Short mmCIF file of C-alpha atoms in Angstrom, two decimals:
data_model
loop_
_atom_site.label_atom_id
_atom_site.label_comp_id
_atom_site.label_asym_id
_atom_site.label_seq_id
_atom_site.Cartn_x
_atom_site.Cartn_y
_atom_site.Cartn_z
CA UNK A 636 82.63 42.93 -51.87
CA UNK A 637 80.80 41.88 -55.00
CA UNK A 638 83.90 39.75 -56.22
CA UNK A 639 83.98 37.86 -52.38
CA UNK A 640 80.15 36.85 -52.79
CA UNK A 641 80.15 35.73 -56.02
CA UNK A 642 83.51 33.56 -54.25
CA UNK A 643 81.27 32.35 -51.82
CA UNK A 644 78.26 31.29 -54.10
CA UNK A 645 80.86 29.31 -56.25
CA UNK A 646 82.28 27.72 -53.09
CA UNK A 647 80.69 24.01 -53.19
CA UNK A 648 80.95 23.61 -49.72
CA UNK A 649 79.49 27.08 -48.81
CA UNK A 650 76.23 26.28 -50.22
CA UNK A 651 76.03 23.19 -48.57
CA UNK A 652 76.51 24.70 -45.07
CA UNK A 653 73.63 27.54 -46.30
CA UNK A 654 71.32 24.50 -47.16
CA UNK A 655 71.95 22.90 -43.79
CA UNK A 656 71.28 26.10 -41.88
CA UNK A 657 67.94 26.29 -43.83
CA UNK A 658 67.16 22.47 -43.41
CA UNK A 659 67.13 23.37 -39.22
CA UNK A 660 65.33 26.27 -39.19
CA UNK A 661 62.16 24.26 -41.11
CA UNK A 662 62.60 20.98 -39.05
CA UNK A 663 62.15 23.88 -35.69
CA UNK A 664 59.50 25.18 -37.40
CA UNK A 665 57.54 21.56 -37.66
CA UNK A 666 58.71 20.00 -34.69
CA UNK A 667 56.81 19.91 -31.18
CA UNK A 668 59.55 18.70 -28.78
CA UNK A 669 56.37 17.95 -26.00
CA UNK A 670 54.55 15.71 -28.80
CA UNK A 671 55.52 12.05 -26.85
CA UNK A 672 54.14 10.35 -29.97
CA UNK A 673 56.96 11.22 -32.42
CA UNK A 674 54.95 12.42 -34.89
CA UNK A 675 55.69 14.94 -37.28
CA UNK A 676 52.93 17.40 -38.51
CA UNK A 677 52.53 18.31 -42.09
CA UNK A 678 51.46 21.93 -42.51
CA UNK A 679 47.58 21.95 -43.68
CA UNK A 680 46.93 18.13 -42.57
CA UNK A 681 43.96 19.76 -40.50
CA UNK A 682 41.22 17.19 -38.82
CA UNK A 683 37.75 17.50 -36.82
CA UNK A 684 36.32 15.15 -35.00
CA UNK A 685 33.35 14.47 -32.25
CA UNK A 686 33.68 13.11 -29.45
CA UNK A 687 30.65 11.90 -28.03
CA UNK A 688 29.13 10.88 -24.20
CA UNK A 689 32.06 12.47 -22.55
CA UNK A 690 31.25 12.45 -18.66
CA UNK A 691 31.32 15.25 -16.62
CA UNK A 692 33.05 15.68 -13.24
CA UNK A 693 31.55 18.18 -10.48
CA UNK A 694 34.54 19.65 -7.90
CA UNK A 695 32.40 21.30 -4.67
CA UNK A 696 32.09 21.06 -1.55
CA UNK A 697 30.61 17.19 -1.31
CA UNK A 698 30.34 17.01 2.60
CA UNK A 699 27.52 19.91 3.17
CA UNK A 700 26.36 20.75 -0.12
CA UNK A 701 24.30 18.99 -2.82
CA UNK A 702 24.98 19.90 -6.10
CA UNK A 703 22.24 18.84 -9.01
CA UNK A 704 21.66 20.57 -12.56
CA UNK A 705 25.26 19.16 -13.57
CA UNK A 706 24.83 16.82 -17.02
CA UNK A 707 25.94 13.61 -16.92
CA UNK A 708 27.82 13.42 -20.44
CA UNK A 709 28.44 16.32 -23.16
CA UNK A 710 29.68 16.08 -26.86
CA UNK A 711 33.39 17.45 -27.60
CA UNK A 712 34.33 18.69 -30.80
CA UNK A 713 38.09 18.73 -31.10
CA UNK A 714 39.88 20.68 -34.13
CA UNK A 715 43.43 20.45 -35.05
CA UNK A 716 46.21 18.67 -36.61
CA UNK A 717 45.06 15.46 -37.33
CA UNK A 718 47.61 13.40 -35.21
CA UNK A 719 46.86 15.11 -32.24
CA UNK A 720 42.75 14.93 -33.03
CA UNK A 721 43.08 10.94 -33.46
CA UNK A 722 44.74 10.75 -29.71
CA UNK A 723 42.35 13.06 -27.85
CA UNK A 724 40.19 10.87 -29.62
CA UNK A 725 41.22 7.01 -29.02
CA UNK A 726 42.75 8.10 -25.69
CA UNK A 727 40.29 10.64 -24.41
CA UNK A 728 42.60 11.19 -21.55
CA UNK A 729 41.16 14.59 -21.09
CA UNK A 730 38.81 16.12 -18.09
CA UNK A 731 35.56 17.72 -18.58
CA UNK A 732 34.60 19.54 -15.67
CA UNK A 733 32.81 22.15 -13.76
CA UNK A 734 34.37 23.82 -10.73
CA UNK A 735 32.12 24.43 -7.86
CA UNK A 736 34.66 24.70 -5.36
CA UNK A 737 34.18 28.33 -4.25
CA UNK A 738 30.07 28.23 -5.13
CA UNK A 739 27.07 29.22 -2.78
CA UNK A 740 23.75 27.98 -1.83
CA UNK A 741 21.31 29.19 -4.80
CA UNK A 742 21.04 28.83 -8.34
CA UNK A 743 23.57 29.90 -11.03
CA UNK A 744 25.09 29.31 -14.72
CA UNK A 745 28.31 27.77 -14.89
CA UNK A 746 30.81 27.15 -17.71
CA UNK A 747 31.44 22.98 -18.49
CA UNK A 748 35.59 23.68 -18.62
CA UNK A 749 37.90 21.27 -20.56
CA UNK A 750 42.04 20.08 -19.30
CA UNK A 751 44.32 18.28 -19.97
CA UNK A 752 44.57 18.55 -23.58
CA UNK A 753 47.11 19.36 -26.14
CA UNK A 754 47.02 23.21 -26.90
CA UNK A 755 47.04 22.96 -30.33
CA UNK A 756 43.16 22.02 -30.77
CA UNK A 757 39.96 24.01 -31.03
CA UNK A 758 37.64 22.60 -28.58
CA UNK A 759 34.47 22.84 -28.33
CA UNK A 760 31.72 22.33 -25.35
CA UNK A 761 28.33 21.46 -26.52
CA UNK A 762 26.49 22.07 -24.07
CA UNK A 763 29.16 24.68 -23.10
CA UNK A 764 27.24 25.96 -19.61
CA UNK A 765 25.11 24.76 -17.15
CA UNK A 766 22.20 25.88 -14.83
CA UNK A 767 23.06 24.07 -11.57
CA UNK A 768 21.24 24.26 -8.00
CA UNK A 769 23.49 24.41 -5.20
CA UNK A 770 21.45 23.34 -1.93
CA UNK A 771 21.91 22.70 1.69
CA UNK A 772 23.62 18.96 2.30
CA UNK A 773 20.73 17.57 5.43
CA UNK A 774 20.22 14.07 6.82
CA UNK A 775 16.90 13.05 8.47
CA UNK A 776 16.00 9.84 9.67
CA UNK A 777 12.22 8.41 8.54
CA UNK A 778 9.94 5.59 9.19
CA UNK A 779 9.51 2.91 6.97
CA UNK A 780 6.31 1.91 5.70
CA UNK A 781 6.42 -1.97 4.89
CA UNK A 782 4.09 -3.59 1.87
CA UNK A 783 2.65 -6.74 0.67
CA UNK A 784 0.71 -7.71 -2.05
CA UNK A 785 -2.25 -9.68 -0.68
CA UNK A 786 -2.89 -11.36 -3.97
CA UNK A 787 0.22 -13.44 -3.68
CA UNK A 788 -1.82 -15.12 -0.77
CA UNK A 789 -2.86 -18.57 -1.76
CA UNK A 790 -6.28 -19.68 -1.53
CA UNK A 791 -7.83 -19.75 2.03
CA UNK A 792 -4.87 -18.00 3.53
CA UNK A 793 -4.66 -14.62 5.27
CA UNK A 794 -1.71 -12.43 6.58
CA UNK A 795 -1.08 -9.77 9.48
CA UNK A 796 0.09 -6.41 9.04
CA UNK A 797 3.67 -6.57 7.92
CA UNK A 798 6.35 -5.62 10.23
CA UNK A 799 10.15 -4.22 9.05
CA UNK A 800 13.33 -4.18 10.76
CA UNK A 801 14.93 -1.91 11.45
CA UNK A 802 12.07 0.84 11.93
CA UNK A 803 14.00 3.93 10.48
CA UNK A 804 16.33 4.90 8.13
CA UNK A 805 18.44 7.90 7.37
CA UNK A 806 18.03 10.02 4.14
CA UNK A 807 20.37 12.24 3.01
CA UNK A 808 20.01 15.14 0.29
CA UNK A 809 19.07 18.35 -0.63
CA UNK A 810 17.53 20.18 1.65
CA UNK A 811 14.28 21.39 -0.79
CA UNK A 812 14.18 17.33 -1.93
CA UNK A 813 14.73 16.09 1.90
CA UNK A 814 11.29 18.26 2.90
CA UNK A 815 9.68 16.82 -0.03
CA UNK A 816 9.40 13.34 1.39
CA UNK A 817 6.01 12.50 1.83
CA UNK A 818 6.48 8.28 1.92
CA UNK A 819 9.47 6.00 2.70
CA UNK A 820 8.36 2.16 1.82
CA UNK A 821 9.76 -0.92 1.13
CA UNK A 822 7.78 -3.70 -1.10
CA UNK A 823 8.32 -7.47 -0.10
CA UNK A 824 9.26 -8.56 -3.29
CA UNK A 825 7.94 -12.52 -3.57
CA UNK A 826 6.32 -15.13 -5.29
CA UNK A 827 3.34 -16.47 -5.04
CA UNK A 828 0.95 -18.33 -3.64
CA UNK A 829 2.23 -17.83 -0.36
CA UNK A 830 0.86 -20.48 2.38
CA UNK A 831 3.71 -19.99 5.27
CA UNK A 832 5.14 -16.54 6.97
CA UNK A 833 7.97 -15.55 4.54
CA UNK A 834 10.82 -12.76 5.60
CA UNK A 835 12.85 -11.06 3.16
CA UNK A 836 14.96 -8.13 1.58
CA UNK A 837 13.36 -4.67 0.49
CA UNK A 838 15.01 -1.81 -1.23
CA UNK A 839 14.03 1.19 0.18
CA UNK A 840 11.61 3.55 -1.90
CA UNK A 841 11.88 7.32 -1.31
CA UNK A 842 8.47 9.02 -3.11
CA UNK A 843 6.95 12.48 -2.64
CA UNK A 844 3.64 13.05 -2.31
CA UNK A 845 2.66 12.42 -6.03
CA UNK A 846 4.83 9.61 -6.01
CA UNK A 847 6.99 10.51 -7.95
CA UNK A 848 10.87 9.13 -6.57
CA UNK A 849 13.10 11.17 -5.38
CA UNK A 850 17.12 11.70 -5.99
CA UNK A 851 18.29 11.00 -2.50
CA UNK A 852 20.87 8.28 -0.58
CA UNK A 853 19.42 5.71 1.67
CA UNK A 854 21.45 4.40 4.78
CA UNK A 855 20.87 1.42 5.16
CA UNK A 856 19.65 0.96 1.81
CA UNK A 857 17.72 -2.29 2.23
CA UNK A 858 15.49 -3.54 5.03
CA UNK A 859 14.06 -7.00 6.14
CA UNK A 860 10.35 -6.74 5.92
CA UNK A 861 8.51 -9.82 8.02
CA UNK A 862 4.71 -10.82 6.76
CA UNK A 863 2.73 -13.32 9.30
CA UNK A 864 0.82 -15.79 7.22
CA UNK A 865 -1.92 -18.13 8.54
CA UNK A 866 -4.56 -20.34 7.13
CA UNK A 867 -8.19 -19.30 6.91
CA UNK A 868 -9.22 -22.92 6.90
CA UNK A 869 -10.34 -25.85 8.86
CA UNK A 870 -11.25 -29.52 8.86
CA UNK A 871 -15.27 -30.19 10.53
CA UNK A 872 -17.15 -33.45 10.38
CA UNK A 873 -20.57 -33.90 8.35
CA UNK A 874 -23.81 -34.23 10.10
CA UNK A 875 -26.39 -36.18 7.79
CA UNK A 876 -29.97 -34.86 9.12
CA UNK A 877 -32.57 -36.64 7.85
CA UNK A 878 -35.78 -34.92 6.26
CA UNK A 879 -39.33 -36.47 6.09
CA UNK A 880 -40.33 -40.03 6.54
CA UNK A 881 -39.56 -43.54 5.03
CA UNK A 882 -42.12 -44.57 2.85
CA UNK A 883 -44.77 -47.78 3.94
CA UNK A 884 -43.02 -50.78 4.39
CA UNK A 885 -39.29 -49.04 4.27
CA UNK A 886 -37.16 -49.68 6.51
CA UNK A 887 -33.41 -47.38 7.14
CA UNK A 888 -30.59 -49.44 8.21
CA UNK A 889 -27.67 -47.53 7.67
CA UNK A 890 -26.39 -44.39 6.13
CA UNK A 891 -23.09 -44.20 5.57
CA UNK A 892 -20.77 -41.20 3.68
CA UNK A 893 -17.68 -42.21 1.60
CA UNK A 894 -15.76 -39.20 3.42
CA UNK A 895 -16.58 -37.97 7.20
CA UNK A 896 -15.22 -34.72 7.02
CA UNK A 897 -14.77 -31.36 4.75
CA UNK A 898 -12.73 -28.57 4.39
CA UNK A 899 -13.67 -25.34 5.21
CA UNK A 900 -12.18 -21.78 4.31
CA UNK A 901 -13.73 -18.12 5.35
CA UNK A 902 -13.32 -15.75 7.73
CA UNK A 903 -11.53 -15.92 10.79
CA UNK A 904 -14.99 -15.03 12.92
CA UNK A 905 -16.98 -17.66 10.46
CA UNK A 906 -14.29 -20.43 11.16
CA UNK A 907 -14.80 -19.87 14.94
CA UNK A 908 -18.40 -20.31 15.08
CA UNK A 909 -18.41 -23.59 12.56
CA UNK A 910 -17.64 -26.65 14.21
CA UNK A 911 -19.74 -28.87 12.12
CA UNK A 912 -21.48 -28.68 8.40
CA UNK A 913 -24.17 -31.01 7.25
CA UNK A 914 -25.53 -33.02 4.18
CA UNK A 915 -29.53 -33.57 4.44
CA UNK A 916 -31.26 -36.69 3.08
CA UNK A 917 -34.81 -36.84 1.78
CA UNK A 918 -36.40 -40.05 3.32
CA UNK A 919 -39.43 -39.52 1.60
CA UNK A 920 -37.11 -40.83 -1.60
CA UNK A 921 -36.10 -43.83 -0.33
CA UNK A 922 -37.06 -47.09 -1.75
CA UNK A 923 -34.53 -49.34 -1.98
CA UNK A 924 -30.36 -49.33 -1.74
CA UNK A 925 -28.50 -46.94 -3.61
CA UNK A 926 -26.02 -44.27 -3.69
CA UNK A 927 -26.89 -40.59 -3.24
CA UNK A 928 -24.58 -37.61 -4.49
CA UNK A 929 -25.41 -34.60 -1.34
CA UNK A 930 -24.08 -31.19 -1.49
CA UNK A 931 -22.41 -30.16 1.71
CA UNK A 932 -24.20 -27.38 3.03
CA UNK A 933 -22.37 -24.29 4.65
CA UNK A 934 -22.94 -21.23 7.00
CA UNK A 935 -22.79 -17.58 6.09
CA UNK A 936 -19.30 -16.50 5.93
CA UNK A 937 -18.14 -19.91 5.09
CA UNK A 938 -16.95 -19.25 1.19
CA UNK A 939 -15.43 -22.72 0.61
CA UNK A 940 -15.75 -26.39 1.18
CA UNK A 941 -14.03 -29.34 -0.11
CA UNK A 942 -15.26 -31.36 -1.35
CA UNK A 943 -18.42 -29.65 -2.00
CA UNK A 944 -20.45 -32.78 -1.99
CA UNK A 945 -20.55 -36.40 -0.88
CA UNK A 946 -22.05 -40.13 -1.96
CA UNK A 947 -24.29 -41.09 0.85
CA UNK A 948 -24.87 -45.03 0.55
CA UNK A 949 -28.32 -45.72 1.67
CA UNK A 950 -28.98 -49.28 3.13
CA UNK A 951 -32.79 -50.52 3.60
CA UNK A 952 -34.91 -53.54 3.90
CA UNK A 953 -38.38 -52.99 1.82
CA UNK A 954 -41.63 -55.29 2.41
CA UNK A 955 -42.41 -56.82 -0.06
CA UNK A 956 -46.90 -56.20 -0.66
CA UNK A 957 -47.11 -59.77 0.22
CA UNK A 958 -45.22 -59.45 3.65
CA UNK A 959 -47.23 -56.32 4.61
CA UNK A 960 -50.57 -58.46 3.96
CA UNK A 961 -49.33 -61.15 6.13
CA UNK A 962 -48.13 -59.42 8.62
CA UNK A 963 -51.65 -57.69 8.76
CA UNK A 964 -53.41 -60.45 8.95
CA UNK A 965 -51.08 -62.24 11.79
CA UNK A 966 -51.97 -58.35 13.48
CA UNK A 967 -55.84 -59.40 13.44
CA UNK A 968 -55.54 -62.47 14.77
CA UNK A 969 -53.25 -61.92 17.60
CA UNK A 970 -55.79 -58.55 18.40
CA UNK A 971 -58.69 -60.94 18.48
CA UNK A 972 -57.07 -63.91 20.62
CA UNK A 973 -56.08 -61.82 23.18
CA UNK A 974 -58.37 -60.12 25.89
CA UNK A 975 -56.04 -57.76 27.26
CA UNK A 976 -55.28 -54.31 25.26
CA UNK A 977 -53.02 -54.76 22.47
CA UNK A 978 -49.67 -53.23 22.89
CA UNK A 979 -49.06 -50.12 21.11
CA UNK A 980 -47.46 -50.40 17.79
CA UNK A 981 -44.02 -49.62 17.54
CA UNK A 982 -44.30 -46.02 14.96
CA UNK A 983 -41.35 -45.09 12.80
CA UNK A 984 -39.13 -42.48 13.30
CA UNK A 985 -39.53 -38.98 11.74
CA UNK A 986 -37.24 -35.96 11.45
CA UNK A 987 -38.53 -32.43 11.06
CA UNK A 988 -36.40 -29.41 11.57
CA UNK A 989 -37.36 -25.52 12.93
CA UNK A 990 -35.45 -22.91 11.57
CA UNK A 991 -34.45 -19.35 12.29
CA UNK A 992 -35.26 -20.23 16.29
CA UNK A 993 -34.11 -17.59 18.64
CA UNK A 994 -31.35 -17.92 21.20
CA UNK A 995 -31.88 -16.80 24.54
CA UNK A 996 -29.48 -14.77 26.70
CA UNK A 997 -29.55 -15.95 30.15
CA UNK A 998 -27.96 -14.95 33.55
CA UNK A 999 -25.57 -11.97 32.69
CA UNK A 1000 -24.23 -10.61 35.75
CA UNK A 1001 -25.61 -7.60 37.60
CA UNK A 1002 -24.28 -4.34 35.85
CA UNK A 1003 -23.28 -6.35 32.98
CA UNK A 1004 -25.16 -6.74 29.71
CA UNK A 1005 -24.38 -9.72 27.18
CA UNK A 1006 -25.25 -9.63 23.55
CA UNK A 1007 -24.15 -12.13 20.48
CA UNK A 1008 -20.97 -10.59 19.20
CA UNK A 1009 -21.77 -11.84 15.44
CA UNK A 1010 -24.72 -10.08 15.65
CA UNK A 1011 -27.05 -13.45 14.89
CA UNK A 1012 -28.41 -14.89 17.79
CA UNK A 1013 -30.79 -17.67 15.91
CA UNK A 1014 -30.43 -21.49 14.79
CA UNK A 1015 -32.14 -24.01 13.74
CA UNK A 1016 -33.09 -27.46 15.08
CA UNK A 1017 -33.28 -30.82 13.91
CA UNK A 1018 -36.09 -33.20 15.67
CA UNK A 1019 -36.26 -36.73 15.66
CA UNK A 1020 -38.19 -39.23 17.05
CA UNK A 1021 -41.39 -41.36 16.81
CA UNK A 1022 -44.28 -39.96 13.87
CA UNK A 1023 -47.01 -38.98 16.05
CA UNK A 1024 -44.12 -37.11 18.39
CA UNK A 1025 -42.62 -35.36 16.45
CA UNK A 1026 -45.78 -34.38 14.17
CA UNK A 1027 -47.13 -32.70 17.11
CA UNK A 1028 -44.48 -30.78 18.32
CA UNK A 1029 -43.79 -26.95 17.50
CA UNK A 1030 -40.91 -24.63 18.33
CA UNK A 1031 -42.75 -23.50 21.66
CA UNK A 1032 -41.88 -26.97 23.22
CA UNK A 1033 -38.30 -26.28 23.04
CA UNK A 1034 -36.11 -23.79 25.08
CA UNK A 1035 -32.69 -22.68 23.49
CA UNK A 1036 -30.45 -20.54 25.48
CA UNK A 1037 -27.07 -19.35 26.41
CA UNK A 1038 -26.20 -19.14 30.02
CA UNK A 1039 -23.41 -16.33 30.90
CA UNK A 1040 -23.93 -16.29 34.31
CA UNK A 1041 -20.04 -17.57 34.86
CA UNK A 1042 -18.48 -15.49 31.90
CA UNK A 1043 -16.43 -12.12 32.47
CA UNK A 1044 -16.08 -8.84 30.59
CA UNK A 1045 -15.01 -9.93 27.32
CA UNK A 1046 -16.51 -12.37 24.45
CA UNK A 1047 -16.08 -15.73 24.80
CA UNK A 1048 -17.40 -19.26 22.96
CA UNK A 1049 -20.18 -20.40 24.86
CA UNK A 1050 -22.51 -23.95 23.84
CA UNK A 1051 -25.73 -23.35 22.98
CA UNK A 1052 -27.98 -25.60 25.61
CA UNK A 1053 -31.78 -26.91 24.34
CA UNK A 1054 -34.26 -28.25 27.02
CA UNK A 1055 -37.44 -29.87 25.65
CA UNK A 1056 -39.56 -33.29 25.21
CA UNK A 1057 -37.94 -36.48 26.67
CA UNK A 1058 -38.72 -38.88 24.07
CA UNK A 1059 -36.83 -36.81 21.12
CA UNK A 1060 -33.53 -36.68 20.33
CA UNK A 1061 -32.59 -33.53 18.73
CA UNK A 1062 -29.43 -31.34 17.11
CA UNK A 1063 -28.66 -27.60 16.44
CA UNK A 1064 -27.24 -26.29 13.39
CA UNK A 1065 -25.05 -24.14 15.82
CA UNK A 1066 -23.67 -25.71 18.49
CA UNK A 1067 -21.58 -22.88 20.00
CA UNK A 1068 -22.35 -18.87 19.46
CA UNK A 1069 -19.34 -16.00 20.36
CA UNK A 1070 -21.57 -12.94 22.65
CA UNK A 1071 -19.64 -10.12 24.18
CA UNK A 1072 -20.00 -9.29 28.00
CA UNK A 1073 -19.73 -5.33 28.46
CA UNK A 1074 -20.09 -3.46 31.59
CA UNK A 1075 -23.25 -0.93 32.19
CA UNK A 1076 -22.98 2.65 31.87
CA UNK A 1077 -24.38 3.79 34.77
CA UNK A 1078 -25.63 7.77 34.92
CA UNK A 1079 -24.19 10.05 37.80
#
């Protein structure tokens, strides 16, 4: 037996069949016959690497429950030969997942699983489980609450309460989130100043009652929100009331205002019950022509006018001391030539205004009472007319009143009427005044 081996050992093509044999059983040994890339791995050619912000998938049951707790992304670390490590790595064609598919409603730990990946790697999970909330999958449908920021108004311009279309929307979540749901609004989102009614897209905000937002879906997740927009604002002509009297041999021939109206902004009540501002003009200080700058005064609950003043261009004709002697003198003679009673000398005019007057209420129908709905039920008056008139006149010797003997339950714009001396001409500061009609309460 000995003699045959050591026949075989010096056979030369003996040993090479021995070496091939040997050659095969190592290339088995190294070679993975699923690795599609070809590649041969070296014994002890070891890798690790991390593979970061790998997302997560969730497998439950998506049409009645709501799963949250889940992360987003975990970290992977992957150990192993280093061919395979540098594919899971470039390719990341592996699935990180939990499974969900047999859970129920409550609150449990579950294990972040990994597939699809070669079986010769380590991997690792970081985080490697999960504390998830499995609730109740409800829809509700809520009322939208529409918004606008009043400061995008522009100057002198006011808006209604906005209105949003469609009314309701339907909200769908978990259960414990859906009950949470103290506000559903939607924000016009705009530019300002805003001078015209404006209608637009919202997105649809979902807060609880700290308002704080809340994970839910939205159907339909935008609205149109609609916001009325009207001016606060008005054009009303200037009245120029004149104040004491033109001095000794002064005489007015025109006044005249380089613009005949203003423009006025305020409340919408203020706005109704203006129908006229005025500028007032010291006669007393007139001595010749010129040009006077006059601030335009306003009622309460006016805040604005423009412009807030005006040139008043004064015309005159002044005596000169020469003319007033002469025509003194030609007053003498003509007295003492004639033997009837001279005729009364023509006096100049003189304004003089009464303020704070009462209005009077008159002729509310039986059962009904009538009271000024702004609450201010006093004017004032302008008077003019000849000196020695209008220097002996007082409030008492005019009658202001309102007569709502025609009017019905309701308020309504009613002119403010003025009875008083013949020879005066006169003018009220308020020319209209809103009052309310109610009906009596009557006792049983």
């Amino acid at each position: 037996m000995d003699k045959l081996i050591d026949k075989l050992v010096d056979n030369r093509w003996f040993m090479k069949a021995v070496a091939l044999v040997l050659a095969l059983l190592l290339f088995d040994a190294v070679y993975d016959g699923s690795d599609k890339s070809g590649e041969v791995n070296v014994p002890g050619d070891q890798d690790t690497e991390l593979i970061e912000d790998v997302p997560v998938k969730s497998y439950y049951d998506t049409d009645n429950l709501v799963v949250t707790g889940v992360p987003d992304t975990v970290d992977v670390r992957v150990s192993g030969p280093k061919s395979h490590v540098q594919i899971a790595k470039t390719q990341r064609d592996f699935e990180v997942y939990v499974n969900l598919s047999d859970a129920e409603v409550g609150e449990k730990q579950v294990r972040i699983l990994v597939r699809d990946i070669s079986d010769r790697l380590d991997v690792t999970v970081d985080p490697l489980y999960a504390t998830v909330s499995i609730q109740e999958k409800v829809t509700k449908e809520f009322k939208v609450e529409p918004e606008f920021n009043q400061s995008l108004l522009g100057d002198g311009f006011t808006s209604g309460a906005p209105s949003v279309k469609p009314e309701t929307v339907k909200i769908t979540g978990a259960k414990d989130v859906v009950d949470r749901i103290s506000y559903v609004k939607a924000a016009l989102d705009v530019k300002g100043p805003i001078e015209e009614s404006v209608t637009g897209a919202a997105s649809i905000r979902v807060l609880d009652r700290d308002m704080n937002k809340l994970n839910v879906a939205v159907d339909p997740e935008t609205v149109e929100v609609t916001v009325s927009v009207k001016s606060l604002a008005k054009t009303v002509p200037i009245d120029v009331v004149r104040k004491g009297s033109l001095p000794s041999g002064v005489t007015l021939n025109s006044i005249d205002l380089d613009t005949a109206e203003v423009r006025i902004t305020g409340s919408e009540e203020a706005l109704g019950q203006t129908e006229r501002v005025r500028v007032e003009i010291d006669l007393g200080k007139i001595t010749k022509d010129g040009v006077q700058t006059l601030p335009v005064i306003i009622p309460d609950g006016i805040t604005s006018v423009d412009p807030k003043t005006v040139e008043a261009s004064v015309d005159v004709t002044a005596e000169s001391q020469e003319d007033q002697e002469d025509a003194g003198s030609e007053a003498e003679e003509d007295e003492a030539e004639t033997a009837t009673p001279p005729a009364e000398e023509t006096e100049k005019d003189e304004t003089k205004t009464f303020s704070n007057l009462p209005i009077d209420l008159t002729g509310a129908a039986e059962g009904y009472t009538a009271a000024f709905a702004d609450g201010s039920g006093r004017t004032n008056l302008s008077v003019q007319g000849p000196v020695g008139v209008v220097n002996g006149l007082g409030s008492a010797d005019f009658n202001i009143f309102v007569d709502a003997s025609s009017l019905s339950e309701g308020e309504h714009n009613v002119p403010v009427k003025v009875t008083g001396p013949d020879n005066v001409s006169w003018k009220l500061s308020r020319e209209t005044v809103k009052i309310s009609i109610t009906q009596k309460n009557e006792e049983a």
